[in-house]
Coordinates of C-alpha atoms in Angstrom, one line a residue:
Chain A
M229 CA -10.4 -22.7 13.3
N230 CA -7.7 -20.2 14.3
L231 CA -8.7 -17.4 12.1
A232 CA -12.3 -17.6 13.3
S233 CA -11.3 -17.4 16.9
T234 CA -9.1 -14.4 16.1
F235 CA -12.0 -12.7 14.5
I236 CA -14.2 -13.2 17.5
V237 CA -11.6 -12.0 20.0
A238 CA -10.9 -8.9 17.9
T239 CA -14.6 -8.1 17.8
L240 CA -15.0 -8.5 21.6
I241 CA -11.9 -6.2 22.2
S242 CA -13.2 -3.5 19.9
A243 CA -16.7 -3.7 21.3
T244 CA -15.5 -3.2 24.9
N245 CA -13.2 -0.4 23.9
A246 CA -16.0 1.6 22.2
V247 CA -16.4 4.9 24.0
D248 CA -19.6 6.9 23.7
V249 CA -18.5 10.4 22.7
A250 CA -21.4 11.0 20.3
R251 CA -22.6 13.9 22.5
A252 CA -19.2 15.8 22.7
D253 CA -19.8 19.4 21.5
V254 CA -16.9 19.8 19.0
V255 CA -16.0 23.1 17.4
V256 CA -13.2 24.0 15.0
V257 CA -11.0 26.8 16.3
M258 CA -8.1 28.9 15.3
N259 CA -5.7 31.2 17.1
A260 CA -7.4 34.6 17.9
Q261 CA -4.6 36.4 16.1
S262 CA -5.0 34.4 12.9
G263 CA -7.0 37.1 11.1
V264 CA -9.5 34.4 10.0
E265 CA -13.1 34.9 11.0
R266 CA -14.7 31.7 9.7
L267 CA -14.0 28.6 7.6
S268 CA -16.5 26.6 5.6
A269 CA -16.9 22.8 6.2
D270 CA -15.2 22.4 2.7
D271 CA -12.2 24.5 3.8
V272 CA -11.8 22.5 7.0
T273 CA -12.1 19.2 5.0
N274 CA -9.5 20.4 2.5
I275 CA -7.1 21.3 5.4
F276 CA -7.6 18.2 7.5
L277 CA -7.6 15.8 4.6
G278 CA -4.4 17.5 3.2
R279 CA -6.1 18.4 -0.1
Y280 CA -5.4 22.2 0.1
R281 CA -3.8 23.7 3.2
R282 CA -4.3 27.3 2.5
L283 CA -6.4 29.8 4.6
P284 CA -8.7 32.3 3.1
S285 CA -6.1 34.9 4.1
G286 CA -3.6 33.2 1.8
A287 CA -1.4 31.9 4.6
N288 CA -0.5 28.3 5.1
A289 CA -2.9 26.2 7.2
I290 CA -1.4 23.8 9.8
A291 CA -3.8 21.1 10.9
I292 CA -3.6 19.7 14.4
D293 CA -5.3 16.4 15.4
Q294 CA -6.4 15.5 18.9
P295 CA -5.1 12.3 20.5
T296 CA -7.2 9.3 19.4
E297 CA -7.9 8.3 23.1
S298 CA -9.7 11.6 23.7
G299 CA -12.7 10.4 21.5
L300 CA -12.8 14.0 20.1
K301 CA -10.9 12.9 17.0
A302 CA -13.4 10.2 16.1
E303 CA -16.3 12.6 16.8
F304 CA -14.7 15.4 14.7
Y305 CA -14.2 13.2 11.6
R306 CA -17.7 11.8 12.0
Q307 CA -19.2 15.3 12.0
L308 CA -17.0 16.6 9.2
V309 CA -17.1 13.8 6.6
N310 CA -19.1 11.0 8.3
K311 CA -16.1 8.7 8.3
D312 CA -14.8 6.5 11.1
L313 CA -11.1 6.6 12.1
A314 CA -10.4 3.3 10.3
E315 CA -11.4 5.0 7.1
I316 CA -9.4 8.1 7.9
N317 CA -6.3 5.9 8.6
S318 CA -6.8 4.1 5.4
Y319 CA -7.1 7.4 3.5
W320 CA -3.8 8.6 5.0
A321 CA -2.1 5.3 4.2
R322 CA -2.8 5.9 0.6
L323 CA -1.4 9.5 0.6
Y324 CA 1.5 8.8 2.9
F325 CA 2.7 5.7 1.0
S326 CA 2.3 7.3 -2.3
G327 CA 4.6 10.1 -1.2
K328 CA 2.1 12.9 -1.1
T329 CA 0.9 15.0 1.7
S330 CA 1.4 14.1 5.4
P331 CA -1.5 13.7 7.9
P332 CA -2.2 16.6 10.4
N333 CA 0.2 17.1 13.2
Q334 CA -0.7 14.6 15.9
A335 CA -0.8 16.1 19.4
A336 CA 0.0 13.7 22.3
T337 CA -2.5 15.2 24.8
Q338 CA -5.4 17.6 24.7
S339 CA -3.3 20.3 26.5
E340 CA -0.7 20.0 23.8
V341 CA -3.4 20.9 21.3
L342 CA -4.1 24.1 23.2
N343 CA -0.4 25.0 23.6
L344 CA 0.3 24.3 19.9
L345 CA -2.6 26.3 18.7
A346 CA -1.8 29.2 21.0
R347 CA 1.6 29.7 19.4
T348 CA 0.8 28.8 15.8
P349 CA -1.1 31.6 14.0
G350 CA -1.9 29.4 11.0
G351 CA -3.0 26.4 13.2
V352 CA -6.4 24.9 12.8
A353 CA -7.7 22.5 15.5
Y354 CA -10.9 21.2 17.1
M355 CA -11.8 20.9 20.7
E356 CA -14.8 20.8 23.0
R357 CA -16.6 24.1 23.2
K358 CA -15.9 24.5 26.9
Q359 CA -12.1 24.4 26.2
V360 CA -12.3 27.5 24.0
D361 CA -10.7 30.5 25.9
A362 CA -9.7 34.0 24.9
R363 CA -6.6 32.8 23.0
F364 CA -8.9 31.1 20.5
K365 CA -11.7 31.8 18.1
I366 CA -14.4 29.4 16.8
V367 CA -14.2 29.3 13.0
L368 CA -16.7 26.5 12.4
D369 CA -19.5 25.3 14.5
F370 CA -21.2 22.0 13.6
S371 CA -24.3 22.6 15.8
P372 CA -27.1 24.3 13.9
Chain B
M25 CA 26.7 6.1 -12.1
T26 CA 23.3 7.3 -13.3
C27 CA 21.5 10.4 -12.1
A28 CA 19.1 8.2 -10.2
D29 CA 21.9 6.3 -8.4
L30 CA 23.5 9.6 -7.5
L31 CA 20.3 11.0 -6.1
I32 CA 19.6 7.9 -4.1
R33 CA 23.0 8.0 -2.5
L34 CA 22.5 11.7 -1.8
L35 CA 19.2 11.0 -0.1
A36 CA 20.6 8.2 1.9
W37 CA 23.4 10.4 3.2
V38 CA 21.0 13.2 4.1
L39 CA 18.7 10.8 5.9
L40 CA 21.5 9.2 7.9
T41 CA 22.9 12.5 9.0
T42 CA 19.6 14.0 10.0
P43 CA 19.1 14.0 13.8
L44 CA 16.2 11.9 15.0
V45 CA 13.5 13.9 16.8
S46 CA 11.3 12.3 19.4
S47 CA 7.7 13.1 18.7
G48 CA 6.7 12.5 22.3
E49 CA 8.0 15.8 23.5
E50 CA 5.7 18.7 24.1
G51 CA 5.4 20.8 21.0
A52 CA 7.6 18.4 18.9
A53 CA 4.7 17.9 16.5
L54 CA 5.6 21.1 14.7
S55 CA 9.4 20.9 14.9
F56 CA 11.8 20.1 12.1
P57 CA 13.8 18.3 11.0
G58 CA 12.0 15.1 11.8
V59 CA 12.5 11.5 10.6
S60 CA 9.8 8.9 10.6
L61 CA 9.9 5.2 9.6
K62 CA 6.6 3.6 8.7
G63 CA 5.6 0.5 6.8
F64 CA 2.7 -1.3 5.1
G65 CA 2.1 -4.9 4.1
T66 CA -0.3 -7.6 3.1
I67 CA -0.3 -11.3 4.0
G68 CA -2.6 -12.8 1.4
V69 CA -3.6 -16.3 0.3
A70 CA -5.4 -17.0 -2.9
R71 CA -6.3 -19.9 -5.2
S72 CA -8.4 -20.4 -8.3
D73 CA -10.5 -23.4 -9.4
D74 CA -8.9 -23.7 -12.8
D75 CA -5.4 -25.0 -13.8
G76 CA -5.9 -24.1 -17.4
V77 CA -4.0 -20.8 -17.0
Q78 CA -2.4 -19.2 -14.0
F79 CA -4.1 -16.2 -12.3
V80 CA -1.8 -13.2 -11.6
R81 CA -2.4 -9.9 -9.9
D82 CA -0.7 -8.1 -12.8
L83 CA 1.7 -8.9 -15.6
T84 CA 4.8 -8.0 -13.5
Q85 CA 4.4 -11.5 -12.0
P86 CA 6.2 -14.2 -14.0
D87 CA 3.8 -17.0 -12.9
G88 CA 0.6 -17.2 -11.0
I89 CA -1.7 -19.5 -9.0
G90 CA -3.7 -22.5 -9.9
S91 CA -6.1 -24.6 -7.7
G92 CA -3.7 -24.7 -4.8
W93 CA -3.5 -22.0 -2.1
S94 CA -0.6 -19.6 -2.6
M95 CA 0.8 -16.6 -0.8
K96 CA 2.7 -15.1 -3.7
T97 CA 0.0 -13.2 -5.5
D98 CA -0.9 -10.6 -3.0
S99 CA 1.7 -10.7 -0.2
V100 CA 3.9 -7.5 0.1
L101 CA 6.0 -5.7 2.6
G102 CA 7.1 -2.1 2.3
L103 CA 9.1 0.2 4.5
Q104 CA 9.2 4.0 4.1
L105 CA 11.5 6.6 5.6
N106 CA 10.3 10.2 5.5
A107 CA 12.7 13.0 6.5
S108 CA 11.4 16.6 6.8
F109 CA 14.0 19.3 6.6
T110 CA 11.6 22.2 6.8
T111 CA 7.8 22.4 6.7
Q112 CA 8.2 22.6 2.9
T113 CA 10.9 20.1 2.0
E114 CA 10.8 16.3 2.5
A115 CA 12.8 13.3 1.4
V116 CA 11.1 9.9 1.0
I117 CA 12.7 6.5 0.6
Q118 CA 10.6 3.4 0.2
A119 CA 11.8 -0.2 -0.2
M120 CA 9.4 -3.0 -1.1
S121 CA 9.4 -6.7 -1.3
R122 CA 6.8 -8.5 -3.4
Y123 CA 6.7 -11.4 -5.9
R124 CA 8.5 -9.9 -8.8
Y125 CA 9.6 -10.5 -12.4
D126 CA 12.4 -13.0 -11.6
G127 CA 10.2 -15.1 -9.3
S128 CA 11.8 -13.9 -6.1
F129 CA 10.8 -11.5 -3.3
T130 CA 14.1 -9.5 -3.6
P131 CA 13.4 -6.1 -2.2
E132 CA 13.5 -3.1 -4.5
L133 CA 13.9 0.6 -4.0
S134 CA 10.5 1.7 -5.1
W135 CA 10.7 5.4 -4.1
A136 CA 13.5 7.8 -3.5
F137 CA 12.7 11.4 -4.0
L138 CA 12.8 15.0 -2.7
R139 CA 9.6 16.9 -2.5
H140 CA 9.4 20.6 -2.2
D141 CA 6.1 22.4 -1.6
F142 CA 6.6 25.9 -2.9
S143 CA 3.1 26.8 -1.5
P144 CA 0.0 24.8 -0.7
A145 CA -0.8 25.3 -4.4
F146 CA 2.4 24.1 -6.0
T147 CA 4.5 21.0 -5.4
T148 CA 7.4 19.4 -7.2
R149 CA 9.2 16.0 -6.7
L150 CA 12.5 14.8 -8.1
G151 CA 13.8 11.3 -8.0
R152 CA 12.3 7.9 -8.1
M153 CA 8.5 7.8 -7.6
G154 CA 5.4 5.8 -8.3
T155 CA 3.5 6.1 -11.6
E156 CA 0.0 7.5 -11.9
F157 CA -1.0 6.0 -15.2
Y158 CA -4.5 5.8 -13.7
M159 CA -6.1 7.3 -10.6
L160 CA -5.0 5.2 -7.5
S161 CA -2.4 3.3 -9.5
D162 CA 0.5 4.6 -7.3
S163 CA -1.0 3.1 -4.2
R164 CA -2.2 -0.2 -5.7
L165 CA 0.2 -2.2 -3.6
V166 CA -0.8 -0.6 -0.3
G167 CA -3.6 -3.1 0.6
Y168 CA -4.7 -1.2 3.7
S169 CA -5.5 1.9 1.6
N170 CA -7.7 -0.1 -0.9
L171 CA -11.2 -1.4 -0.6
M172 CA -10.7 -4.7 -2.5
A173 CA -8.3 -7.5 -1.9
R174 CA -6.4 -6.3 -5.0
P175 CA -7.1 -3.6 -7.6
P176 CA -9.1 -5.2 -10.5
P177 CA -6.6 -7.1 -12.7
D178 CA -8.9 -6.5 -15.7
Y179 CA -8.1 -2.8 -15.3
Y180 CA -4.7 -2.5 -13.6
G181 CA -3.2 -5.8 -14.8
Q182 CA -1.5 -4.5 -17.9
L183 CA 0.4 -1.9 -16.0
V184 CA 3.9 -3.3 -15.7
I185 CA 5.5 -0.1 -14.5
S186 CA 5.3 0.8 -10.8
Y187 CA 7.9 3.5 -10.6
F188 CA 10.1 5.8 -12.7
D189 CA 13.1 8.1 -12.4
G190 CA 12.2 11.7 -13.1
F191 CA 10.2 14.6 -11.8
D192 CA 6.6 15.8 -11.4
V193 CA 4.9 19.1 -10.7
T194 CA 1.4 19.4 -9.2
A195 CA -0.6 22.6 -9.1
T196 CA -3.8 23.0 -7.1
T197 CA -6.2 25.9 -7.0
K198 CA -9.6 26.7 -5.5
L199 CA -11.7 28.6 -7.9
E200 CA -13.3 31.4 -5.9
S201 CA -15.4 32.4 -8.9
A202 CA -16.9 28.8 -9.2
P203 CA -17.0 27.4 -5.7
W204 CA -19.1 24.4 -6.9
L205 CA -16.1 23.3 -8.8
G206 CA -14.2 22.7 -5.6
L207 CA -10.5 22.1 -6.0
L208 CA -9.0 21.9 -9.4
S209 CA -5.5 20.3 -9.8
G210 CA -3.2 19.3 -12.5
K211 CA 0.0 17.3 -12.6
F212 CA 2.7 16.7 -15.2
Y213 CA 5.4 14.2 -14.9
A214 CA 8.3 12.9 -17.1
G215 CA 11.1 10.5 -16.6
Y216 CA 12.4 7.1 -17.5
A217 CA 11.2 3.6 -16.6
A218 CA 13.5 1.6 -14.3
E219 CA 12.1 -1.9 -14.1
R220 CA 12.0 -5.2 -15.8
T221 CA 9.0 -7.2 -16.7
P222 CA 8.8 -11.0 -17.0
F223 CA 8.7 -12.6 -20.5
E224 CA 8.7 -16.3 -20.7
D225 CA 11.0 -19.2 -19.5
N226 CA 12.8 -17.0 -17.0
L227 CA 13.6 -14.3 -19.6
F228 CA 12.7 -10.7 -18.9
W229 CA 12.0 -7.6 -20.9
E230 CA 14.1 -4.6 -20.0
M231 CA 11.9 -1.5 -19.6
K232 CA 14.7 0.6 -18.2
G233 CA 15.4 3.7 -20.3
S234 CA 11.9 3.8 -21.8
L235 CA 10.6 7.4 -21.8
L236 CA 7.5 8.1 -19.8
L237 CA 5.4 11.2 -20.0
G238 CA 2.1 11.9 -18.3
A239 CA -0.4 14.4 -17.1
Y240 CA -3.8 14.6 -15.5
V241 CA -6.5 17.1 -14.6
D242 CA -8.5 16.5 -11.4
V243 CA -11.6 18.1 -9.9
L244 CA -12.5 17.4 -6.3
S245 CA -15.9 18.8 -5.2
G246 CA -17.7 17.7 -2.1
P247 CA -18.0 13.9 -2.3
W248 CA -17.1 13.8 -6.0
Q249 CA -13.7 13.4 -7.6
V250 CA -13.2 13.3 -11.4
R251 CA -9.9 12.8 -13.1
L252 CA -8.9 12.7 -16.7
S253 CA -5.4 11.2 -17.3
H254 CA -3.0 10.6 -20.1
A255 CA 0.3 8.8 -20.0
R256 CA 2.6 7.6 -22.8
L257 CA 5.6 5.3 -22.8
R258 CA 8.2 5.1 -25.6
L259 CA 9.8 1.7 -25.4
K260 CA 13.6 1.4 -25.5
N261 CA 14.1 -2.3 -25.9
E262 CA 12.7 -5.2 -27.9
Q263 CA 11.0 -8.1 -26.2
P264 CA 13.5 -11.0 -26.0
F265 CA 11.9 -13.2 -28.7
D266 CA 15.3 -14.1 -30.2
K267 CA 16.5 -15.5 -26.9
L268 CA 13.3 -17.4 -26.4
M269 CA 13.1 -18.9 -29.8
G270 CA 16.6 -18.8 -31.1
I271 CA 15.6 -17.1 -34.3
D272 CA 15.4 -13.5 -35.4
I273 CA 11.7 -13.0 -34.9
I274 CA 11.8 -9.2 -35.3
G275 CA 13.7 -9.6 -38.6
L276 CA 11.1 -12.1 -39.7
A277 CA 8.1 -9.9 -38.6
P278 CA 9.1 -6.3 -38.2
E279 CA 5.6 -5.5 -37.1
L280 CA 6.5 -7.1 -33.7
S281 CA 9.2 -4.5 -33.1
V282 CA 8.4 -2.1 -30.2
V283 CA 11.5 0.1 -30.1
D284 CA 10.7 3.8 -30.3
K285 CA 7.0 3.0 -30.5
W286 CA 4.6 4.7 -28.1
A287 CA 2.0 3.0 -25.9
R288 CA -0.7 5.6 -25.0
F289 CA -2.9 5.3 -21.9
D290 CA -6.0 7.4 -21.5
S291 CA -8.3 7.1 -18.6
L292 CA -11.3 8.7 -16.9
G293 CA -11.9 8.1 -13.2
V294 CA -14.9 9.1 -11.1
V295 CA -15.1 8.6 -7.3
Y296 CA -18.1 9.3 -5.2
D297 CA -17.3 9.0 -1.5
N298 CA -20.0 10.2 0.8
G299 CA -19.9 8.9 4.4
Q300 CA -20.7 5.2 4.4
L301 CA -21.2 4.9 0.7
Q302 CA -18.2 4.7 -1.7
I303 CA -18.5 4.3 -5.5
Q304 CA -15.6 4.2 -7.9
S305 CA -15.7 3.9 -11.6
M306 CA -13.0 4.1 -14.2
L307 CA -12.6 3.7 -17.9
S308 CA -9.4 3.3 -19.8
R309 CA -8.1 3.0 -23.3
I310 CA -4.6 1.7 -24.3
N311 CA -3.5 2.4 -27.9
Q312 CA -0.3 0.7 -29.1
E313 CA 1.7 2.1 -32.0
S314 CA 3.4 -1.3 -32.3
H315 CA 1.5 -4.3 -33.6
A316 CA 3.2 -6.5 -31.0
F317 CA 0.3 -5.7 -28.6
E318 CA -3.4 -5.2 -29.2
D319 CA -5.2 -2.0 -28.4
S320 CA -7.5 -2.5 -25.5
R321 CA -10.3 -0.9 -23.5
A322 CA -11.1 -1.6 -19.9
A323 CA -13.4 -0.4 -17.2
Y324 CA -14.4 -1.1 -13.6
F325 CA -17.1 -0.2 -11.1
I326 CA -17.0 -0.8 -7.4
A327 CA -19.8 0.0 -4.9
A328 CA -19.3 -0.4 -1.1
Y329 CA -21.3 0.5 2.0
R330 CA -19.8 0.6 5.4
L331 CA -21.7 -1.0 8.3
Q332 CA -19.7 -0.2 11.5
Q333 CA -16.5 -2.1 11.1
S334 CA -17.5 -4.1 8.0
T335 CA -17.6 -2.9 4.5
P336 CA -19.2 -5.2 2.0
Y337 CA -18.4 -4.4 -1.7
L338 CA -19.4 -5.4 -5.1
G339 CA -17.2 -5.0 -8.2
Y340 CA -17.5 -5.4 -11.9
S341 CA -14.7 -5.1 -14.4
W342 CA -14.0 -5.9 -18.0
V343 CA -11.2 -5.8 -20.5
K344 CA -11.4 -6.3 -24.3
S345 CA -8.6 -6.0 -26.9
T346 CA -8.9 -5.5 -30.6
A347 CA -7.8 -8.7 -32.3
S348 CA -5.4 -8.2 -35.2
R349 CA -6.8 -9.3 -38.5
P350 CA -5.7 -12.8 -39.6
D351 CA -3.2 -12.5 -42.3
P352 CA -2.5 -15.7 -44.4
Q353 CA 0.9 -14.2 -45.5
R354 CA 2.1 -14.0 -41.9
P355 CA 4.4 -16.9 -40.8
R356 CA 2.7 -19.3 -38.5
I357 CA 5.0 -18.7 -35.6
I358 CA 4.1 -15.0 -35.7
S359 CA 0.4 -15.8 -35.7
E360 CA 0.9 -18.0 -32.7
I361 CA 2.7 -15.3 -30.8
M362 CA -0.2 -12.9 -31.6
T363 CA -2.8 -15.2 -30.3
Q364 CA -1.2 -14.9 -26.8
L365 CA -2.0 -11.2 -26.7
H366 CA -5.8 -11.2 -26.6
S367 CA -8.0 -10.1 -23.8
D368 CA -11.8 -10.5 -23.7
Q369 CA -13.3 -11.1 -20.3
H370 CA -15.3 -9.6 -17.5
T371 CA -15.1 -10.2 -13.7
T372 CA -17.7 -9.9 -11.0
S373 CA -16.2 -9.6 -7.5
L374 CA -17.9 -9.9 -4.1
G375 CA -16.1 -9.2 -0.9
I376 CA -16.0 -7.8 2.5
R377 CA -13.4 -5.6 4.3
W378 CA -13.4 -5.9 8.1
D379 CA -11.5 -3.2 10.0
F380 CA -11.2 -5.3 13.2
A381 CA -8.5 -3.3 14.9
T382 CA -6.5 0.0 14.5
N383 CA -4.4 -0.1 11.3
L384 CA -5.4 -3.7 10.5
D385 CA -8.0 -5.1 8.2
V386 CA -9.0 -8.5 6.8
K387 CA -10.6 -9.0 3.4
A388 CA -12.3 -12.0 1.9
Q389 CA -13.2 -11.9 -1.8
V390 CA -14.5 -14.1 -4.6
D391 CA -14.0 -13.2 -8.2
F392 CA -16.0 -14.8 -11.0
I393 CA -14.0 -14.4 -14.2
R394 CA -16.0 -15.0 -17.4
G395 CA -14.4 -14.6 -20.8
A396 CA -13.6 -16.1 -24.2
P397 CA -11.2 -19.0 -24.3
Q398 CA -9.0 -16.7 -26.5
S399 CA -8.6 -14.3 -23.5
I400 CA -5.1 -15.4 -22.6
F401 CA -3.1 -12.1 -22.2
P402 CA -4.3 -11.3 -18.6
F403 CA -2.9 -14.6 -17.4
R404 CA 0.4 -16.5 -17.2
G405 CA 1.5 -20.0 -18.1
K406 CA 0.8 -22.0 -21.2
A407 CA -2.9 -22.2 -21.8
G408 CA -4.0 -25.7 -21.3
R409 CA -7.7 -26.6 -21.2
W410 CA -8.9 -23.1 -20.8
D411 CA -12.5 -22.2 -21.4
G412 CA -12.3 -18.6 -20.2
H413 CA -14.1 -19.3 -16.9
M414 CA -12.3 -19.1 -13.6
N415 CA -13.2 -18.3 -10.0
V416 CA -10.6 -16.9 -7.6
F417 CA -10.8 -17.0 -3.8
S418 CA -8.8 -14.6 -1.7
L419 CA -8.2 -13.8 1.9
T420 CA -5.9 -11.0 2.9
L421 CA -4.6 -9.4 6.1
D422 CA -3.5 -5.8 5.5
F423 CA -1.6 -3.7 8.0
V424 CA 0.2 -0.4 8.4
F425 CA 2.7 0.4 11.1

């Protein structure tokens, strides 16, 4: 049956595309000039899921997503809300097509994330710990 | 030209004259203005095992399916254009094609509004937008955003209004004094219905001009979301009984008049969404000022657990309406009309959602509908040999692009 063979092919494709990024050490960062010292996991969830994009300082929060190919994005949402990207996409389909909030700003490359964050005081992003330089400040660390 | 028409033309002009920004450029992600075109859709096939009545997704469909496979129940295609003028102001236009009141797939303008976020805590929208009678009811046609093949018809099936022309305001706050409460938000909306709903024999009931008012209070805390909603609709037009039967039914039975009568919708929704586990439960009550419809109660419960790309789910829903007392004085024709308005059934659903590729899913679902033979209102078609039992088989492919 056609449908069955489509299912099988799709499963094989997604299995071979799976990238093991479970060990990536992801931290949530903001611009060093932001005036924000730390965010709770709830704050970060509210900002990235578009529920409430306001920083503790009262300023607007601007969420920035890593490119999907980096694997960081999948790891971030797994750590934050234990959801895979299909669920996050489905969540955004609901909000987007009911005319509510838009998803985070989607960067095209990892270096674009760094550039955007460096010039956006209200920006909130995530990256590997080793990418954090003097321009940035870690506001939430998932590792105990 | 009505206000809504004017607004739609204005939006269309603004969108057409806004320059298109390529999002591939370095740094373009935060620049404005920007225009994006996205879409959603479902290709669905479904059949039942009973030709006694026709199964419909909701009462906006003039006829439904029987024991032959059909694509009309769940298939839908939507296109949406978003134009941001600043970080705070956005225009949204959505057109959608689905099986509608006149038995066609003629596209409709389902959304056309301007949204302005005064702050992260306060948002308003003006124009044509989806109705939120119940939680999730404004995204019930976006298959990819939903767990089940279709929202439970026992619960959502009586909603014949998908959009309205008016405004809404939403306020959100984080209570620092009570952090366990999470986010507290409230919304108020008001406007006029703009759609038609099918009646019988290719006749339709005009909902346009009916006043709609609604509000909700919502609490979002960790994995929990609880929402209490109220909406009310004051009907502008009578159902076309006179055209259907050739006699003045409303004159004969004034209790069937609906004009200027309120229909009130109350609901309580609870969602628990924690990692792989998702649970949704909702209760609703519809009170009708007119005797042309019965008051009803409905509820549903869904539990789902994700296992990698697959999410099996189990659902249970029921609907029951209060039958009007038999009145020997009432003309027989009126009594017959009133027997068409009863709901008394429950449905058990079993299904699986498979997210097999980015922005694509496939769902397979079986519904076991069990009810009284008098439970005719949730269906279409003249009830033949109908014993209240029906099983429905569905397969859908949902996508966003």
